[in-house]
mmCIF file of C-alpha atoms and ligand atoms in Angstrom:
data_model
loop_
_atom_site.group_PDB
_atom_site.id
_atom_site.type_symbol
_atom_site.label_atom_id
_atom_site.label_comp_id
_atom_site.label_asym_id
_atom_site.label_seq_id
_atom_site.Cartn_x
_atom_site.Cartn_y
_atom_site.Cartn_z
ATOM 1 C CA MET A 1 14.995 0.716 -33.857
ATOM 2 C CA GLN A 2 14.568 4.531 -32.565
ATOM 3 C CA ASN A 3 17.378 5.928 -30.648
ATOM 4 C CA LYS A 4 15.827 6.177 -27.094
ATOM 5 C CA GLU A 5 18.626 8.071 -25.871
ATOM 6 C CA CYS A 6 18.281 11.739 -27.938
ATOM 7 C CA ARG A 7 14.451 11.880 -27.775
ATOM 8 C CA VAL A 8 12.671 10.680 -24.915
ATOM 9 C CA PRO A 9 9.506 8.938 -25.710
ATOM 10 C CA PHE A 10 5.996 9.447 -24.129
ATOM 11 C CA ASN A 11 6.099 5.814 -23.746
ATOM 12 C CA TRP A 12 8.300 2.985 -24.056
ATOM 13 C CA PRO A 13 6.482 -0.536 -23.883
ATOM 14 C CA HIS A 14 8.816 -2.405 -21.735
ATOM 15 C CA MET A 15 9.675 -6.527 -22.808
ATOM 16 C CA THR A 16 10.949 -8.772 -20.389
ATOM 17 C CA GLY A 17 13.008 -10.512 -22.728
ATOM 18 C CA LYS A 18 11.207 -13.928 -22.593
ATOM 19 C CA GLU A 19 7.726 -13.248 -24.558
ATOM 20 C CA LEU A 20 9.071 -14.967 -27.220
ATOM 21 C CA PHE A 21 10.005 -17.893 -25.795
ATOM 22 C CA TYR A 22 6.495 -18.463 -24.274
ATOM 23 C CA ILE A 23 5.397 -18.118 -28.104
ATOM 24 C CA ALA A 24 7.332 -20.321 -28.903
ATOM 25 C CA GLU A 25 6.354 -22.828 -26.352
ATOM 26 C CA ALA A 26 2.604 -21.898 -27.150
ATOM 27 C CA HIS A 27 3.313 -22.412 -31.269
ATOM 28 C CA PHE A 28 5.243 -25.896 -30.127
ATOM 29 C CA ASN A 29 2.009 -26.929 -27.660
ATOM 30 C CA GLY A 30 -0.024 -26.685 -31.324
ATOM 31 C CA SER A 31 -2.560 -25.334 -28.888
ATOM 32 C CA LEU A 32 -3.601 -21.525 -30.638
ATOM 33 C CA ALA A 33 -6.889 -20.870 -29.362
ATOM 34 C CA GLY A 34 -7.893 -19.355 -26.643
ATOM 35 C CA ASP A 35 -8.589 -20.749 -22.697
ATOM 36 C CA GLY A 36 -4.804 -22.984 -23.551
ATOM 37 C CA PRO A 37 -2.116 -23.441 -21.105
ATOM 38 C CA PHE A 38 -1.001 -20.301 -21.014
ATOM 39 C CA THR A 39 -4.702 -18.655 -20.538
ATOM 40 C CA LYS A 40 -4.973 -21.149 -17.681
ATOM 41 C CA LYS A 41 -1.446 -19.832 -16.267
ATOM 42 C CA CYS A 42 -2.609 -16.255 -16.137
ATOM 43 C CA HIS A 43 -6.012 -16.600 -15.022
ATOM 44 C CA THR A 44 -4.596 -18.494 -12.043
ATOM 45 C CA TRP A 45 -1.702 -15.707 -11.223
ATOM 46 C CA LEU A 46 -4.345 -13.137 -11.307
ATOM 47 C CA GLU A 47 -6.934 -14.961 -9.009
ATOM 48 C CA HIS A 48 -4.069 -15.244 -6.426
ATOM 49 C CA LYS A 49 -2.458 -11.806 -7.120
ATOM 50 C CA THR A 50 -5.809 -10.014 -6.735
ATOM 51 C CA GLY A 51 -8.063 -12.066 -4.715
ATOM 52 C CA CYS A 52 -11.161 -12.180 -7.059
ATOM 53 C CA ASN A 53 -13.302 -14.969 -7.761
ATOM 54 C CA LYS A 54 -12.517 -15.329 -11.203
ATOM 55 C CA ALA A 55 -10.439 -14.308 -13.738
ATOM 56 C CA LEU A 56 -10.818 -13.814 -17.331
ATOM 57 C CA LEU A 57 -8.681 -12.747 -19.920
ATOM 58 C CA THR A 58 -10.236 -10.512 -22.802
ATOM 59 C CA HIS A 59 -8.812 -9.043 -25.830
ATOM 60 C CA SER A 60 -9.252 -5.482 -24.293
ATOM 61 C CA CYS A 61 -9.892 -3.724 -20.805
ATOM 62 C CA THR A 62 -12.946 -2.203 -23.273
ATOM 63 C CA ALA A 63 -14.183 -5.942 -24.099
ATOM 64 C CA ALA A 64 -14.225 -6.504 -20.425
ATOM 65 C CA LEU A 65 -16.090 -3.350 -19.513
ATOM 66 C CA GLU A 66 -18.572 -4.452 -22.526
ATOM 67 C CA MET A 67 -19.126 -8.056 -20.765
ATOM 68 C CA ALA A 68 -19.509 -5.800 -17.494
ATOM 69 C CA ALA A 69 -22.321 -4.474 -19.475
ATOM 70 C CA LEU A 70 -24.048 -7.812 -20.518
ATOM 71 C CA LEU A 71 -23.724 -9.486 -17.101
ATOM 72 C CA LEU A 72 -25.344 -6.177 -15.788
ATOM 73 C CA ASP A 73 -28.028 -6.885 -18.204
ATOM 74 C CA ILE A 74 -27.694 -2.885 -18.878
ATOM 75 C CA ALA A 75 -31.067 -1.728 -21.148
ATOM 76 C CA PRO A 76 -31.813 1.325 -22.807
ATOM 77 C CA GLY A 77 -32.766 3.873 -20.372
ATOM 78 C CA ASP A 78 -30.441 2.513 -17.256
ATOM 79 C CA GLU A 79 -28.079 5.324 -15.943
ATOM 80 C CA ILE A 80 -24.189 4.131 -14.927
ATOM 81 C CA ILE A 81 -22.603 6.651 -12.871
ATOM 82 C CA MET A 82 -18.627 7.453 -13.621
ATOM 83 C CA PRO A 83 -16.813 10.359 -14.108
ATOM 84 C CA SER A 84 -16.630 12.604 -17.291
ATOM 85 C CA TYR A 85 -12.542 12.705 -16.701
ATOM 86 C CA THR A 86 -12.179 9.022 -18.093
ATOM 87 C CA PHE A 87 -11.159 7.223 -21.643
ATOM 88 C CA VAL A 88 -14.094 6.627 -23.721
ATOM 89 C CA SER A 89 -14.355 3.011 -23.494
ATOM 90 C CA THR A 90 -15.212 3.434 -19.418
ATOM 91 C CA ALA A 91 -18.571 5.009 -21.021
ATOM 92 C CA ASN A 92 -19.120 3.326 -24.574
ATOM 93 C CA ALA A 93 -19.532 -0.104 -23.088
ATOM 94 C CA PHE A 94 -22.576 1.091 -21.724
ATOM 95 C CA ALA A 95 -23.944 2.869 -23.927
ATOM 96 C CA LEU A 96 -23.887 0.066 -26.480
ATOM 97 C CA ARG A 97 -26.112 -1.620 -24.265
ATOM 98 C CA GLY A 98 -28.059 1.655 -24.547
ATOM 99 C CA GLY A 99 -27.375 2.339 -21.002
ATOM 100 C CA THR A 100 -26.865 6.316 -20.130
ATOM 101 C CA PRO A 101 -23.775 7.253 -18.829
ATOM 102 C CA VAL A 102 -24.116 9.846 -15.896
ATOM 103 C CA PHE A 103 -21.132 12.204 -15.465
ATOM 104 C CA VAL A 104 -20.352 13.267 -12.150
ATOM 105 C CA ASP A 105 -17.277 15.725 -11.097
ATOM 106 C CA ILE A 106 -13.883 14.255 -9.701
ATOM 107 C CA ARG A 107 -12.173 15.094 -6.139
ATOM 108 C CA ASP A 108 -9.465 17.804 -6.641
ATOM 109 C CA ASP A 109 -6.632 15.518 -5.004
ATOM 110 C CA THR A 110 -6.906 11.875 -6.697
ATOM 111 C CA LEU A 111 -9.123 13.031 -9.646
ATOM 112 C CA ASN A 112 -11.030 9.950 -9.237
ATOM 113 C CA LEU A 113 -14.441 9.894 -9.361
ATOM 114 C CA ASP A 114 -15.925 12.048 -6.255
ATOM 115 C CA GLU A 115 -17.781 9.868 -3.719
ATOM 116 C CA ASN A 116 -19.754 12.584 -2.224
ATOM 117 C CA LEU A 117 -21.348 13.687 -5.538
ATOM 118 C CA ILE A 118 -22.846 9.973 -6.434
ATOM 119 C CA GLU A 119 -25.564 9.815 -4.030
ATOM 120 C CA ALA A 120 -27.353 13.523 -6.056
ATOM 121 C CA ALA A 121 -27.278 11.652 -9.229
ATOM 122 C CA ILE A 122 -28.841 8.138 -8.537
ATOM 123 C CA THR A 123 -32.533 8.053 -9.487
ATOM 124 C CA PRO A 124 -34.544 4.949 -9.902
ATOM 125 C CA ARG A 125 -33.033 4.250 -13.386
ATOM 126 C CA THR A 126 -29.463 3.968 -11.717
ATOM 127 C CA LYS A 127 -28.085 0.688 -12.262
ATOM 128 C CA ALA A 128 -24.168 0.771 -11.603
ATOM 129 C CA ILE A 129 -21.227 2.797 -10.381
ATOM 130 C CA VAL A 130 -18.349 2.665 -12.338
ATOM 131 C CA PRO A 131 -15.282 4.623 -10.624
ATOM 132 C CA VAL A 132 -11.987 4.671 -12.545
ATOM 133 C CA HIS A 133 -8.912 4.107 -10.452
ATOM 134 C CA TYR A 134 -6.726 7.121 -12.610
ATOM 135 C CA ALA A 135 -3.446 6.798 -12.608
ATOM 136 C CA GLY A 136 -3.519 3.810 -10.711
ATOM 137 C CA VAL A 137 -4.985 5.466 -7.332
ATOM 138 C CA ALA A 138 -7.423 4.078 -5.654
ATOM 139 C CA CYS A 139 -10.821 5.456 -5.497
ATOM 140 C CA GLU A 140 -12.044 5.973 -2.326
ATOM 141 C CA MET A 141 -14.023 2.421 -2.655
ATOM 142 C CA ASP A 142 -15.414 1.903 0.744
ATOM 143 C CA LYS A 143 -18.169 4.933 0.353
ATOM 144 C CA ILE A 144 -18.589 4.004 -3.469
ATOM 145 C CA ASN A 145 -19.537 0.314 -1.930
ATOM 146 C CA ALA A 146 -21.266 1.533 0.783
ATOM 147 C CA ILE A 147 -23.756 3.408 -1.444
ATOM 148 C CA ALA A 148 -24.017 0.789 -4.028
ATOM 149 C CA LYS A 149 -24.935 -1.683 -1.178
ATOM 150 C CA ARG A 150 -27.558 0.953 0.359
ATOM 151 C CA TYR A 151 -29.076 1.466 -3.019
ATOM 152 C CA GLN A 152 -28.370 -1.908 -4.501
ATOM 153 C CA LEU A 153 -26.950 -1.091 -7.418
ATOM 154 C CA ALA A 154 -23.391 -2.986 -8.873
ATOM 155 C CA VAL A 155 -20.203 -1.228 -8.844
ATOM 156 C CA VAL A 156 -17.699 -2.014 -11.831
ATOM 157 C CA GLU A 157 -13.964 -0.632 -11.201
ATOM 158 C CA ASP A 158 -12.756 0.538 -14.265
ATOM 159 C CA ALA A 159 -8.696 -0.457 -13.021
ATOM 160 C CA ALA A 160 -7.811 -0.066 -16.650
ATOM 161 C CA GLN A 161 -4.668 1.672 -15.122
ATOM 162 C CA GLY A 162 -4.447 -0.446 -12.070
ATOM 163 C CA VAL A 163 -2.811 -3.459 -12.425
ATOM 164 C CA MET A 164 -0.561 -4.195 -9.138
ATOM 165 C CA SER A 165 -2.430 -1.156 -7.219
ATOM 166 C CA SER A 166 -3.942 -1.483 -3.962
ATOM 167 C CA TYR A 167 -6.733 -0.265 -1.525
ATOM 168 C CA LYS A 168 -6.569 -0.634 2.136
ATOM 169 C CA GLY A 169 -4.555 -4.276 1.181
ATOM 170 C CA ARG A 170 -7.043 -5.243 -1.090
ATOM 171 C CA ALA A 171 -5.831 -5.013 -5.037
ATOM 172 C CA LEU A 172 -7.896 -2.717 -7.514
ATOM 173 C CA GLY A 173 -10.170 -4.616 -9.637
ATOM 174 C CA SER A 174 -11.315 -7.026 -6.825
ATOM 175 C CA ILE A 175 -13.040 -5.042 -4.266
ATOM 176 C CA GLY A 176 -16.252 -3.910 -6.390
ATOM 177 C CA THR A 177 -19.139 -6.505 -8.341
ATOM 178 C CA LEU A 178 -16.655 -6.806 -10.908
ATOM 179 C CA GLY A 179 -12.851 -5.335 -12.452
ATOM 180 C CA ALA A 180 -11.678 -4.588 -15.629
ATOM 181 C CA TYR A 181 -7.648 -4.485 -16.539
ATOM 182 C CA SER A 182 -5.976 -3.622 -19.339
ATOM 183 C CA PHE A 183 -2.714 -4.866 -20.368
ATOM 184 C CA HIS A 184 -2.585 -2.265 -23.888
ATOM 185 C CA GLU A 185 0.895 -1.499 -24.513
ATOM 186 C CA THR A 186 0.414 2.011 -22.813
ATOM 187 C CA LYS A 187 -0.004 0.189 -19.750
ATOM 188 C CA ASN A 188 2.529 -1.182 -16.863
ATOM 189 C CA VAL A 189 1.692 -4.952 -17.552
ATOM 190 C CA ILE A 190 1.303 -5.344 -21.361
ATOM 191 C CA SER A 191 0.335 -7.312 -24.022
ATOM 192 C CA GLY A 192 -0.120 -5.142 -27.569
ATOM 193 C CA GLU A 193 -3.471 -5.530 -26.464
ATOM 194 C CA GLY A 194 -5.250 -7.131 -24.122
ATOM 195 C CA GLY A 195 -7.389 -7.009 -20.644
ATOM 196 C CA ALA A 196 -9.025 -8.774 -18.090
ATOM 197 C CA LEU A 197 -12.491 -8.890 -16.287
ATOM 198 C CA LEU A 198 -12.324 -9.490 -13.107
ATOM 199 C CA VAL A 199 -15.060 -11.362 -11.406
ATOM 200 C CA ASN A 200 -16.005 -10.791 -7.729
ATOM 201 C CA ASP A 201 -19.288 -11.736 -7.264
ATOM 202 C CA SER A 202 -19.856 -15.798 -7.131
ATOM 203 C CA ALA A 203 -23.105 -15.743 -8.530
ATOM 204 C CA ILE A 204 -22.282 -14.104 -12.001
ATOM 205 C CA VAL A 205 -19.079 -16.445 -13.024
ATOM 206 C CA ALA A 206 -20.825 -19.128 -14.780
ATOM 207 C CA ARG A 207 -22.536 -16.288 -16.957
ATOM 208 C CA ALA A 208 -19.323 -14.622 -17.420
ATOM 209 C CA GLU A 209 -17.770 -17.519 -18.637
ATOM 210 C CA ILE A 210 -20.697 -18.116 -21.345
ATOM 211 C CA ILE A 211 -20.936 -14.453 -22.198
ATOM 212 C CA ARG A 212 -17.474 -14.661 -23.510
ATOM 213 C CA GLU A 213 -17.642 -17.682 -25.235
ATOM 214 C CA LYS A 214 -20.334 -16.539 -27.405
ATOM 215 C CA GLY A 215 -23.092 -17.311 -25.120
ATOM 216 C CA THR A 216 -22.337 -21.031 -25.021
ATOM 217 C CA ASN A 217 -21.053 -23.006 -22.132
ATOM 218 C CA ARG A 218 -18.627 -24.442 -23.643
ATOM 219 C CA SER A 219 -16.150 -23.602 -20.426
ATOM 220 C CA SER A 220 -18.303 -26.364 -18.443
ATOM 221 C CA PHE A 221 -18.005 -28.751 -21.406
ATOM 222 C CA PHE A 222 -14.239 -28.476 -21.564
ATOM 223 C CA ARG A 223 -14.710 -29.407 -17.617
ATOM 224 C CA GLY A 224 -16.451 -32.125 -18.453
ATOM 225 C CA GLU A 225 -19.483 -30.881 -16.609
ATOM 226 C CA VAL A 226 -21.722 -31.487 -19.595
ATOM 227 C CA ASP A 227 -21.469 -33.941 -22.400
ATOM 228 C CA LYS A 228 -22.155 -31.171 -25.160
ATOM 229 C CA TYR A 229 -22.081 -27.693 -25.539
ATOM 230 C CA THR A 230 -25.103 -25.535 -26.723
ATOM 231 C CA TRP A 231 -26.298 -21.621 -27.207
ATOM 232 C CA GLN A 232 -27.549 -20.509 -23.674
ATOM 233 C CA ASP A 233 -27.215 -16.837 -23.617
ATOM 234 C CA ILE A 234 -26.298 -13.835 -25.673
ATOM 235 C CA GLY A 235 -22.502 -13.041 -25.594
ATOM 236 C CA SER A 236 -19.697 -12.774 -28.006
ATOM 237 C CA SER A 237 -15.830 -13.846 -28.933
ATOM 238 C CA PHE A 238 -14.150 -11.886 -26.241
ATOM 239 C CA LEU A 239 -11.664 -14.664 -25.303
ATOM 240 C CA PRO A 240 -7.212 -14.104 -26.791
ATOM 241 C CA GLY A 241 -5.526 -16.200 -28.111
ATOM 242 C CA GLU A 242 -2.696 -18.675 -26.613
ATOM 243 C CA LEU A 243 -0.225 -16.340 -28.415
ATOM 244 C CA ILE A 244 -1.030 -13.145 -26.545
ATOM 245 C CA ALA A 245 -1.587 -15.156 -23.317
ATOM 246 C CA ALA A 246 1.976 -16.518 -23.559
ATOM 247 C CA PHE A 247 3.255 -12.932 -24.260
ATOM 248 C CA LEU A 248 1.181 -11.503 -21.114
ATOM 249 C CA TRP A 249 2.496 -14.629 -19.161
ATOM 250 C CA ALA A 250 6.313 -13.678 -19.586
ATOM 251 C CA GLN A 251 5.215 -10.327 -17.892
ATOM 252 C CA LEU A 252 2.788 -11.084 -15.146
ATOM 253 C CA LYS A 253 6.095 -12.954 -14.021
ATOM 254 C CA GLU A 254 7.741 -10.041 -13.888
ATOM 255 C CA ALA A 255 4.855 -7.001 -12.757
ATOM 256 C CA ASP A 256 6.800 -7.012 -9.247
ATOM 257 C CA GLN A 257 9.865 -5.665 -10.749
ATOM 258 C CA ILE A 258 8.331 -3.662 -13.160
ATOM 259 C CA THR A 259 6.531 -2.138 -10.410
ATOM 260 C CA GLU A 260 9.301 -1.171 -8.505
ATOM 261 C CA THR A 261 11.362 0.098 -11.531
ATOM 262 C CA ARG A 262 8.118 2.085 -12.199
ATOM 263 C CA LEU A 263 7.831 3.745 -8.655
ATOM 264 C CA ALA A 264 11.719 4.578 -8.581
ATOM 265 C CA SER A 265 11.085 6.594 -11.645
ATOM 266 C CA TRP A 266 8.143 7.968 -10.230
ATOM 267 C CA GLN A 267 9.577 8.841 -6.772
ATOM 268 C CA ARG A 268 12.522 10.734 -8.781
ATOM 269 C CA TYR A 269 10.102 13.087 -10.892
ATOM 270 C CA HIS A 270 8.043 14.174 -7.296
ATOM 271 C CA GLU A 271 11.559 14.928 -5.237
ATOM 272 C CA MET A 272 12.820 16.919 -8.622
ATOM 273 C CA LEU A 273 9.313 18.730 -9.187
ATOM 274 C CA GLU A 274 9.122 19.526 -5.404
ATOM 275 C CA PRO A 275 10.564 22.856 -5.574
ATOM 276 C CA LEU A 276 8.659 23.627 -8.453
ATOM 277 C CA GLU A 277 5.023 22.679 -6.476
ATOM 278 C CA ALA A 278 6.942 24.998 -3.454
ATOM 279 C CA GLN A 279 7.337 27.998 -6.452
ATOM 280 C CA GLY A 280 3.518 27.477 -7.303
ATOM 281 C CA ILE A 281 4.557 26.703 -10.615
ATOM 282 C CA LEU A 282 2.808 23.215 -10.361
ATOM 283 C CA ARG A 283 0.914 21.125 -8.231
ATOM 284 C CA ARG A 284 2.156 17.214 -8.066
ATOM 285 C CA PRO A 285 0.051 13.911 -7.683
ATOM 286 C CA ILE A 286 -1.612 13.132 -4.313
ATOM 287 C CA ILE A 287 -1.362 9.907 -2.860
ATOM 288 C CA PRO A 288 -4.428 8.932 -0.017
ATOM 289 C CA GLU A 289 -2.559 7.234 2.736
ATOM 290 C CA GLU A 290 -4.815 4.167 1.883
ATOM 291 C CA CYS A 291 -3.652 3.767 -1.521
ATOM 292 C CA SER A 292 -0.233 1.582 -2.863
ATOM 293 C CA HIS A 293 -0.081 3.191 -6.456
ATOM 294 C CA ASN A 294 1.653 0.836 -9.039
ATOM 295 C CA ALA A 295 3.527 4.186 -11.118
ATOM 296 C CA HIS A 296 1.103 4.586 -14.076
ATOM 297 C CA MET A 297 1.524 7.783 -14.660
ATOM 298 C CA TYR A 298 3.297 10.954 -13.304
ATOM 299 C CA TYR A 299 1.525 14.036 -14.591
ATOM 300 C CA VAL A 300 1.406 17.666 -13.079
ATOM 301 C CA LEU A 301 -1.242 20.461 -12.869
ATOM 302 C CA LEU A 302 0.041 23.382 -14.298
ATOM 303 C CA THR A 303 -0.956 26.776 -12.063
ATOM 304 C CA PRO A 304 -4.084 28.122 -14.063
ATOM 305 C CA GLY A 305 -2.546 31.260 -15.901
ATOM 306 C CA LEU A 306 0.608 29.529 -16.888
ATOM 307 C CA ASP A 307 0.315 28.975 -20.752
ATOM 308 C CA ARG A 308 0.410 24.924 -21.035
ATOM 309 C CA GLN A 309 0.791 25.170 -24.688
ATOM 310 C CA SER A 310 4.135 26.367 -25.023
ATOM 311 C CA VAL A 311 5.211 24.193 -22.393
ATOM 312 C CA LEU A 312 3.892 21.117 -24.998
ATOM 313 C CA ASP A 313 5.601 23.207 -27.646
ATOM 314 C CA GLU A 314 8.889 23.434 -26.029
ATOM 315 C CA MET A 315 8.624 19.438 -24.839
ATOM 316 C CA LYS A 316 8.447 18.967 -28.728
ATOM 317 C CA LEU A 317 10.991 20.563 -29.589
ATOM 318 C CA ASN A 318 12.827 19.118 -27.586
ATOM 319 C CA ASN A 319 11.682 15.465 -28.654
ATOM 320 C CA ILE A 320 10.382 15.120 -25.336
ATOM 321 C CA GLY A 321 7.171 13.127 -25.642
ATOM 322 C CA SER A 322 4.729 14.740 -23.220
ATOM 323 C CA VAL A 323 0.969 15.128 -23.438
ATOM 324 C CA PHE A 324 -2.743 15.618 -21.797
ATOM 325 C CA HIS A 325 -5.924 14.294 -21.716
ATOM 326 C CA TYR A 326 -8.635 13.734 -21.315
ATOM 327 C CA VAL A 327 -11.053 15.876 -23.573
ATOM 328 C CA PRO A 328 -13.816 15.124 -20.458
ATOM 329 C CA LEU A 329 -16.793 12.861 -22.186
ATOM 330 C CA HIS A 330 -19.408 15.454 -21.143
ATOM 331 C CA SER A 331 -18.144 17.700 -23.545
ATOM 332 C CA SER A 332 -17.394 14.985 -26.177
ATOM 333 C CA PRO A 333 -19.886 14.720 -29.526
ATOM 334 C CA ALA A 334 -20.470 10.898 -28.092
ATOM 335 C CA GLY A 335 -21.012 11.935 -24.425
ATOM 336 C CA GLN A 336 -23.270 14.884 -24.963
ATOM 337 C CA ARG A 337 -25.478 12.209 -27.535
ATOM 338 C CA TYR A 338 -25.512 9.296 -25.259
ATOM 339 C CA GLY A 339 -24.551 10.768 -21.700
ATOM 340 C CA ARG A 340 -25.789 13.278 -18.767
ATOM 341 C CA VAL A 341 -24.544 14.909 -16.401
ATOM 342 C CA SER A 342 -25.138 15.154 -12.850
ATOM 343 C CA GLY A 343 -24.695 18.745 -11.334
ATOM 344 C CA GLU A 344 -21.711 20.691 -12.295
ATOM 345 C CA LEU A 345 -18.212 19.771 -13.013
ATOM 346 C CA PRO A 346 -15.759 22.198 -12.512
ATOM 347 C CA VAL A 347 -12.618 19.847 -11.466
ATOM 348 C CA THR A 348 -13.198 17.973 -14.438
ATOM 349 C CA ASP A 349 -13.154 20.716 -16.645
ATOM 350 C CA LEU A 350 -9.907 22.272 -14.496
ATOM 351 C CA THR A 351 -8.436 19.342 -15.110
ATOM 352 C CA ALA A 352 -8.681 18.871 -18.419
ATOM 353 C CA GLU A 353 -7.372 22.122 -19.554
ATOM 354 C CA SER A 354 -4.128 22.008 -17.004
ATOM 355 C CA ILE A 355 -2.867 18.209 -16.820
ATOM 356 C CA ILE A 356 0.679 17.221 -18.523
ATOM 357 C CA ARG A 357 1.897 14.388 -18.498
ATOM 358 C CA LEU A 358 5.330 13.004 -18.286
ATOM 359 C CA PRO A 359 6.997 10.473 -19.979
ATOM 360 C CA LEU A 360 7.551 7.186 -17.902
ATOM 361 C CA TRP A 361 8.645 4.181 -18.711
ATOM 362 C CA VAL A 362 10.925 1.561 -17.429
ATOM 363 C CA GLY A 363 14.202 2.441 -18.032
ATOM 364 C CA ILE A 364 14.311 6.130 -18.208
ATOM 365 C CA THR A 365 16.851 7.623 -17.255
ATOM 366 C CA GLU A 366 17.782 10.022 -14.527
ATOM 367 C CA GLU A 367 19.412 12.362 -17.253
ATOM 368 C CA GLN A 368 16.303 12.398 -19.179
ATOM 369 C CA GLN A 369 14.149 13.241 -16.361
ATOM 370 C CA CYS A 370 16.085 15.977 -15.484
ATOM 371 C CA ARG A 371 15.673 17.433 -18.935
ATOM 372 C CA VAL A 372 11.949 16.788 -18.818
ATOM 373 C CA VAL A 373 11.920 18.807 -15.428
ATOM 374 C CA ASP A 374 14.470 21.968 -16.592
ATOM 375 C CA ILE A 375 11.993 22.440 -19.442
ATOM 376 C CA LEU A 376 9.034 22.702 -17.591
ATOM 377 C CA LEU A 377 10.967 25.225 -15.154
ATOM 378 C CA ARG A 378 12.341 27.384 -17.682
ATOM 379 C CA THR A 379 9.088 27.511 -19.912
ATOM 380 C CA ALA A 380 6.727 27.511 -16.749
ATOM 381 C CA LEU A 381 8.627 30.869 -15.831
ATOM 382 C CA ALA A 382 9.174 32.209 -19.184
HETATM 383 C C1 PLP B 401 -6.663 2.556 -20.960
HETATM 384 C C2 PLP B 401 -8.071 2.354 -20.185
HETATM 385 C C3 PLP B 401 -9.179 1.816 -20.875
HETATM 386 C C4 PLP B 401 -8.810 1.160 -22.514
HETATM 387 O O1 PLP B 401 -7.942 -0.291 -22.054
HETATM 388 P P1 PLP B 401 -7.846 -0.772 -23.646
HETATM 389 O O2 PLP B 401 -7.092 -2.354 -23.074
HETATM 390 O O3 PLP B 401 -7.237 -0.196 -24.757
HETATM 391 O O4 PLP B 401 -9.348 -1.402 -23.887
HETATM 392 C C5 PLP B 401 -10.072 2.004 -20.498
HETATM 393 N N1 PLP B 401 -10.521 2.734 -19.132
HETATM 394 C C6 PLP B 401 -9.487 3.633 -18.808
HETATM 395 C C7 PLP B 401 -9.367 4.340 -17.825
HETATM 396 C C8 PLP B 401 -7.885 3.319 -19.334
HETATM 397 O O5 PLP B 401 -6.777 4.169 -19.073
#
């Protein structure tokens, strides 16, 4: 094992200690395919916690987004409105079906899709809006849902980073037509690779189950609703096996403590960095009143003119894992081939140039956080 004291890794996957215990239980249950007892426990937990109509575990958030594109019958030429400042999968899932991602700029406070720019991007071909809850902080969902309703569009929440976050008391992923969660090892609650699709519209639950089970009605067969199962629709194999679900079960049971611990470290950065913000070195994250977040990420936006690369270089020299992201999708090769831009994206471009993500994980110490902040202070002013 790496020594996590002298270096500060960017991420350190948190284990609750019960993962192997539940995996052993799955092993002795002798039921290893998908939708066994552990998967059912995870589904029930997610449904209770989020209030969604139906939760379905998937191999990843990417897979959940691909299911969403299938469920919405995305076809060549259909347009899907989304931020450019996001992970590849947000767009790729729809491009796979022949859809055209339409990139809209983000708000300069939350770095989320700017709800005031959505209407200008709508055309007769628009099918859906995909808000991405960046850093686990909610998009302005009331406005987004109202626009979607007016133009009869679906809303797919990319809530990959938003497990355990809420907007006006409602869990992220449970507010749009569909929501997608990620349990990738870099997220808060993990199973290595993993995800879930939250289906909020009861009218499409049955089809979601079919699409997830290779296009068959196997789920209703197992419930005894039909006496045989057959090919019903297009679909694929989107369900994880029981070992993954057993691992995830250990994590879900500790999701509250994981969130609390992360929030404490997040808050500590926030306080330590206040003087740096006051000195004009950087800007700290802004959390709107109506959002309760999960401390998925701590980032700072370096003041324009300061040299980000020298900060990152110094972090590296000191064994501190600090990174930036994203290459905005509209400036990526595939984004240019498959997508198009609506209006200008100045906030997206500026954010991509000035953001620095700091190490944050369950167990990071105050001393480690001090070292990170110290380097930021020293090099930004150098
Ligand atoms: C992590 C992430 C994804 C992809 O999640 P996977 O589970 O790795 O497929 C998609 N969108 C966003 C915004 C993410 O942060």
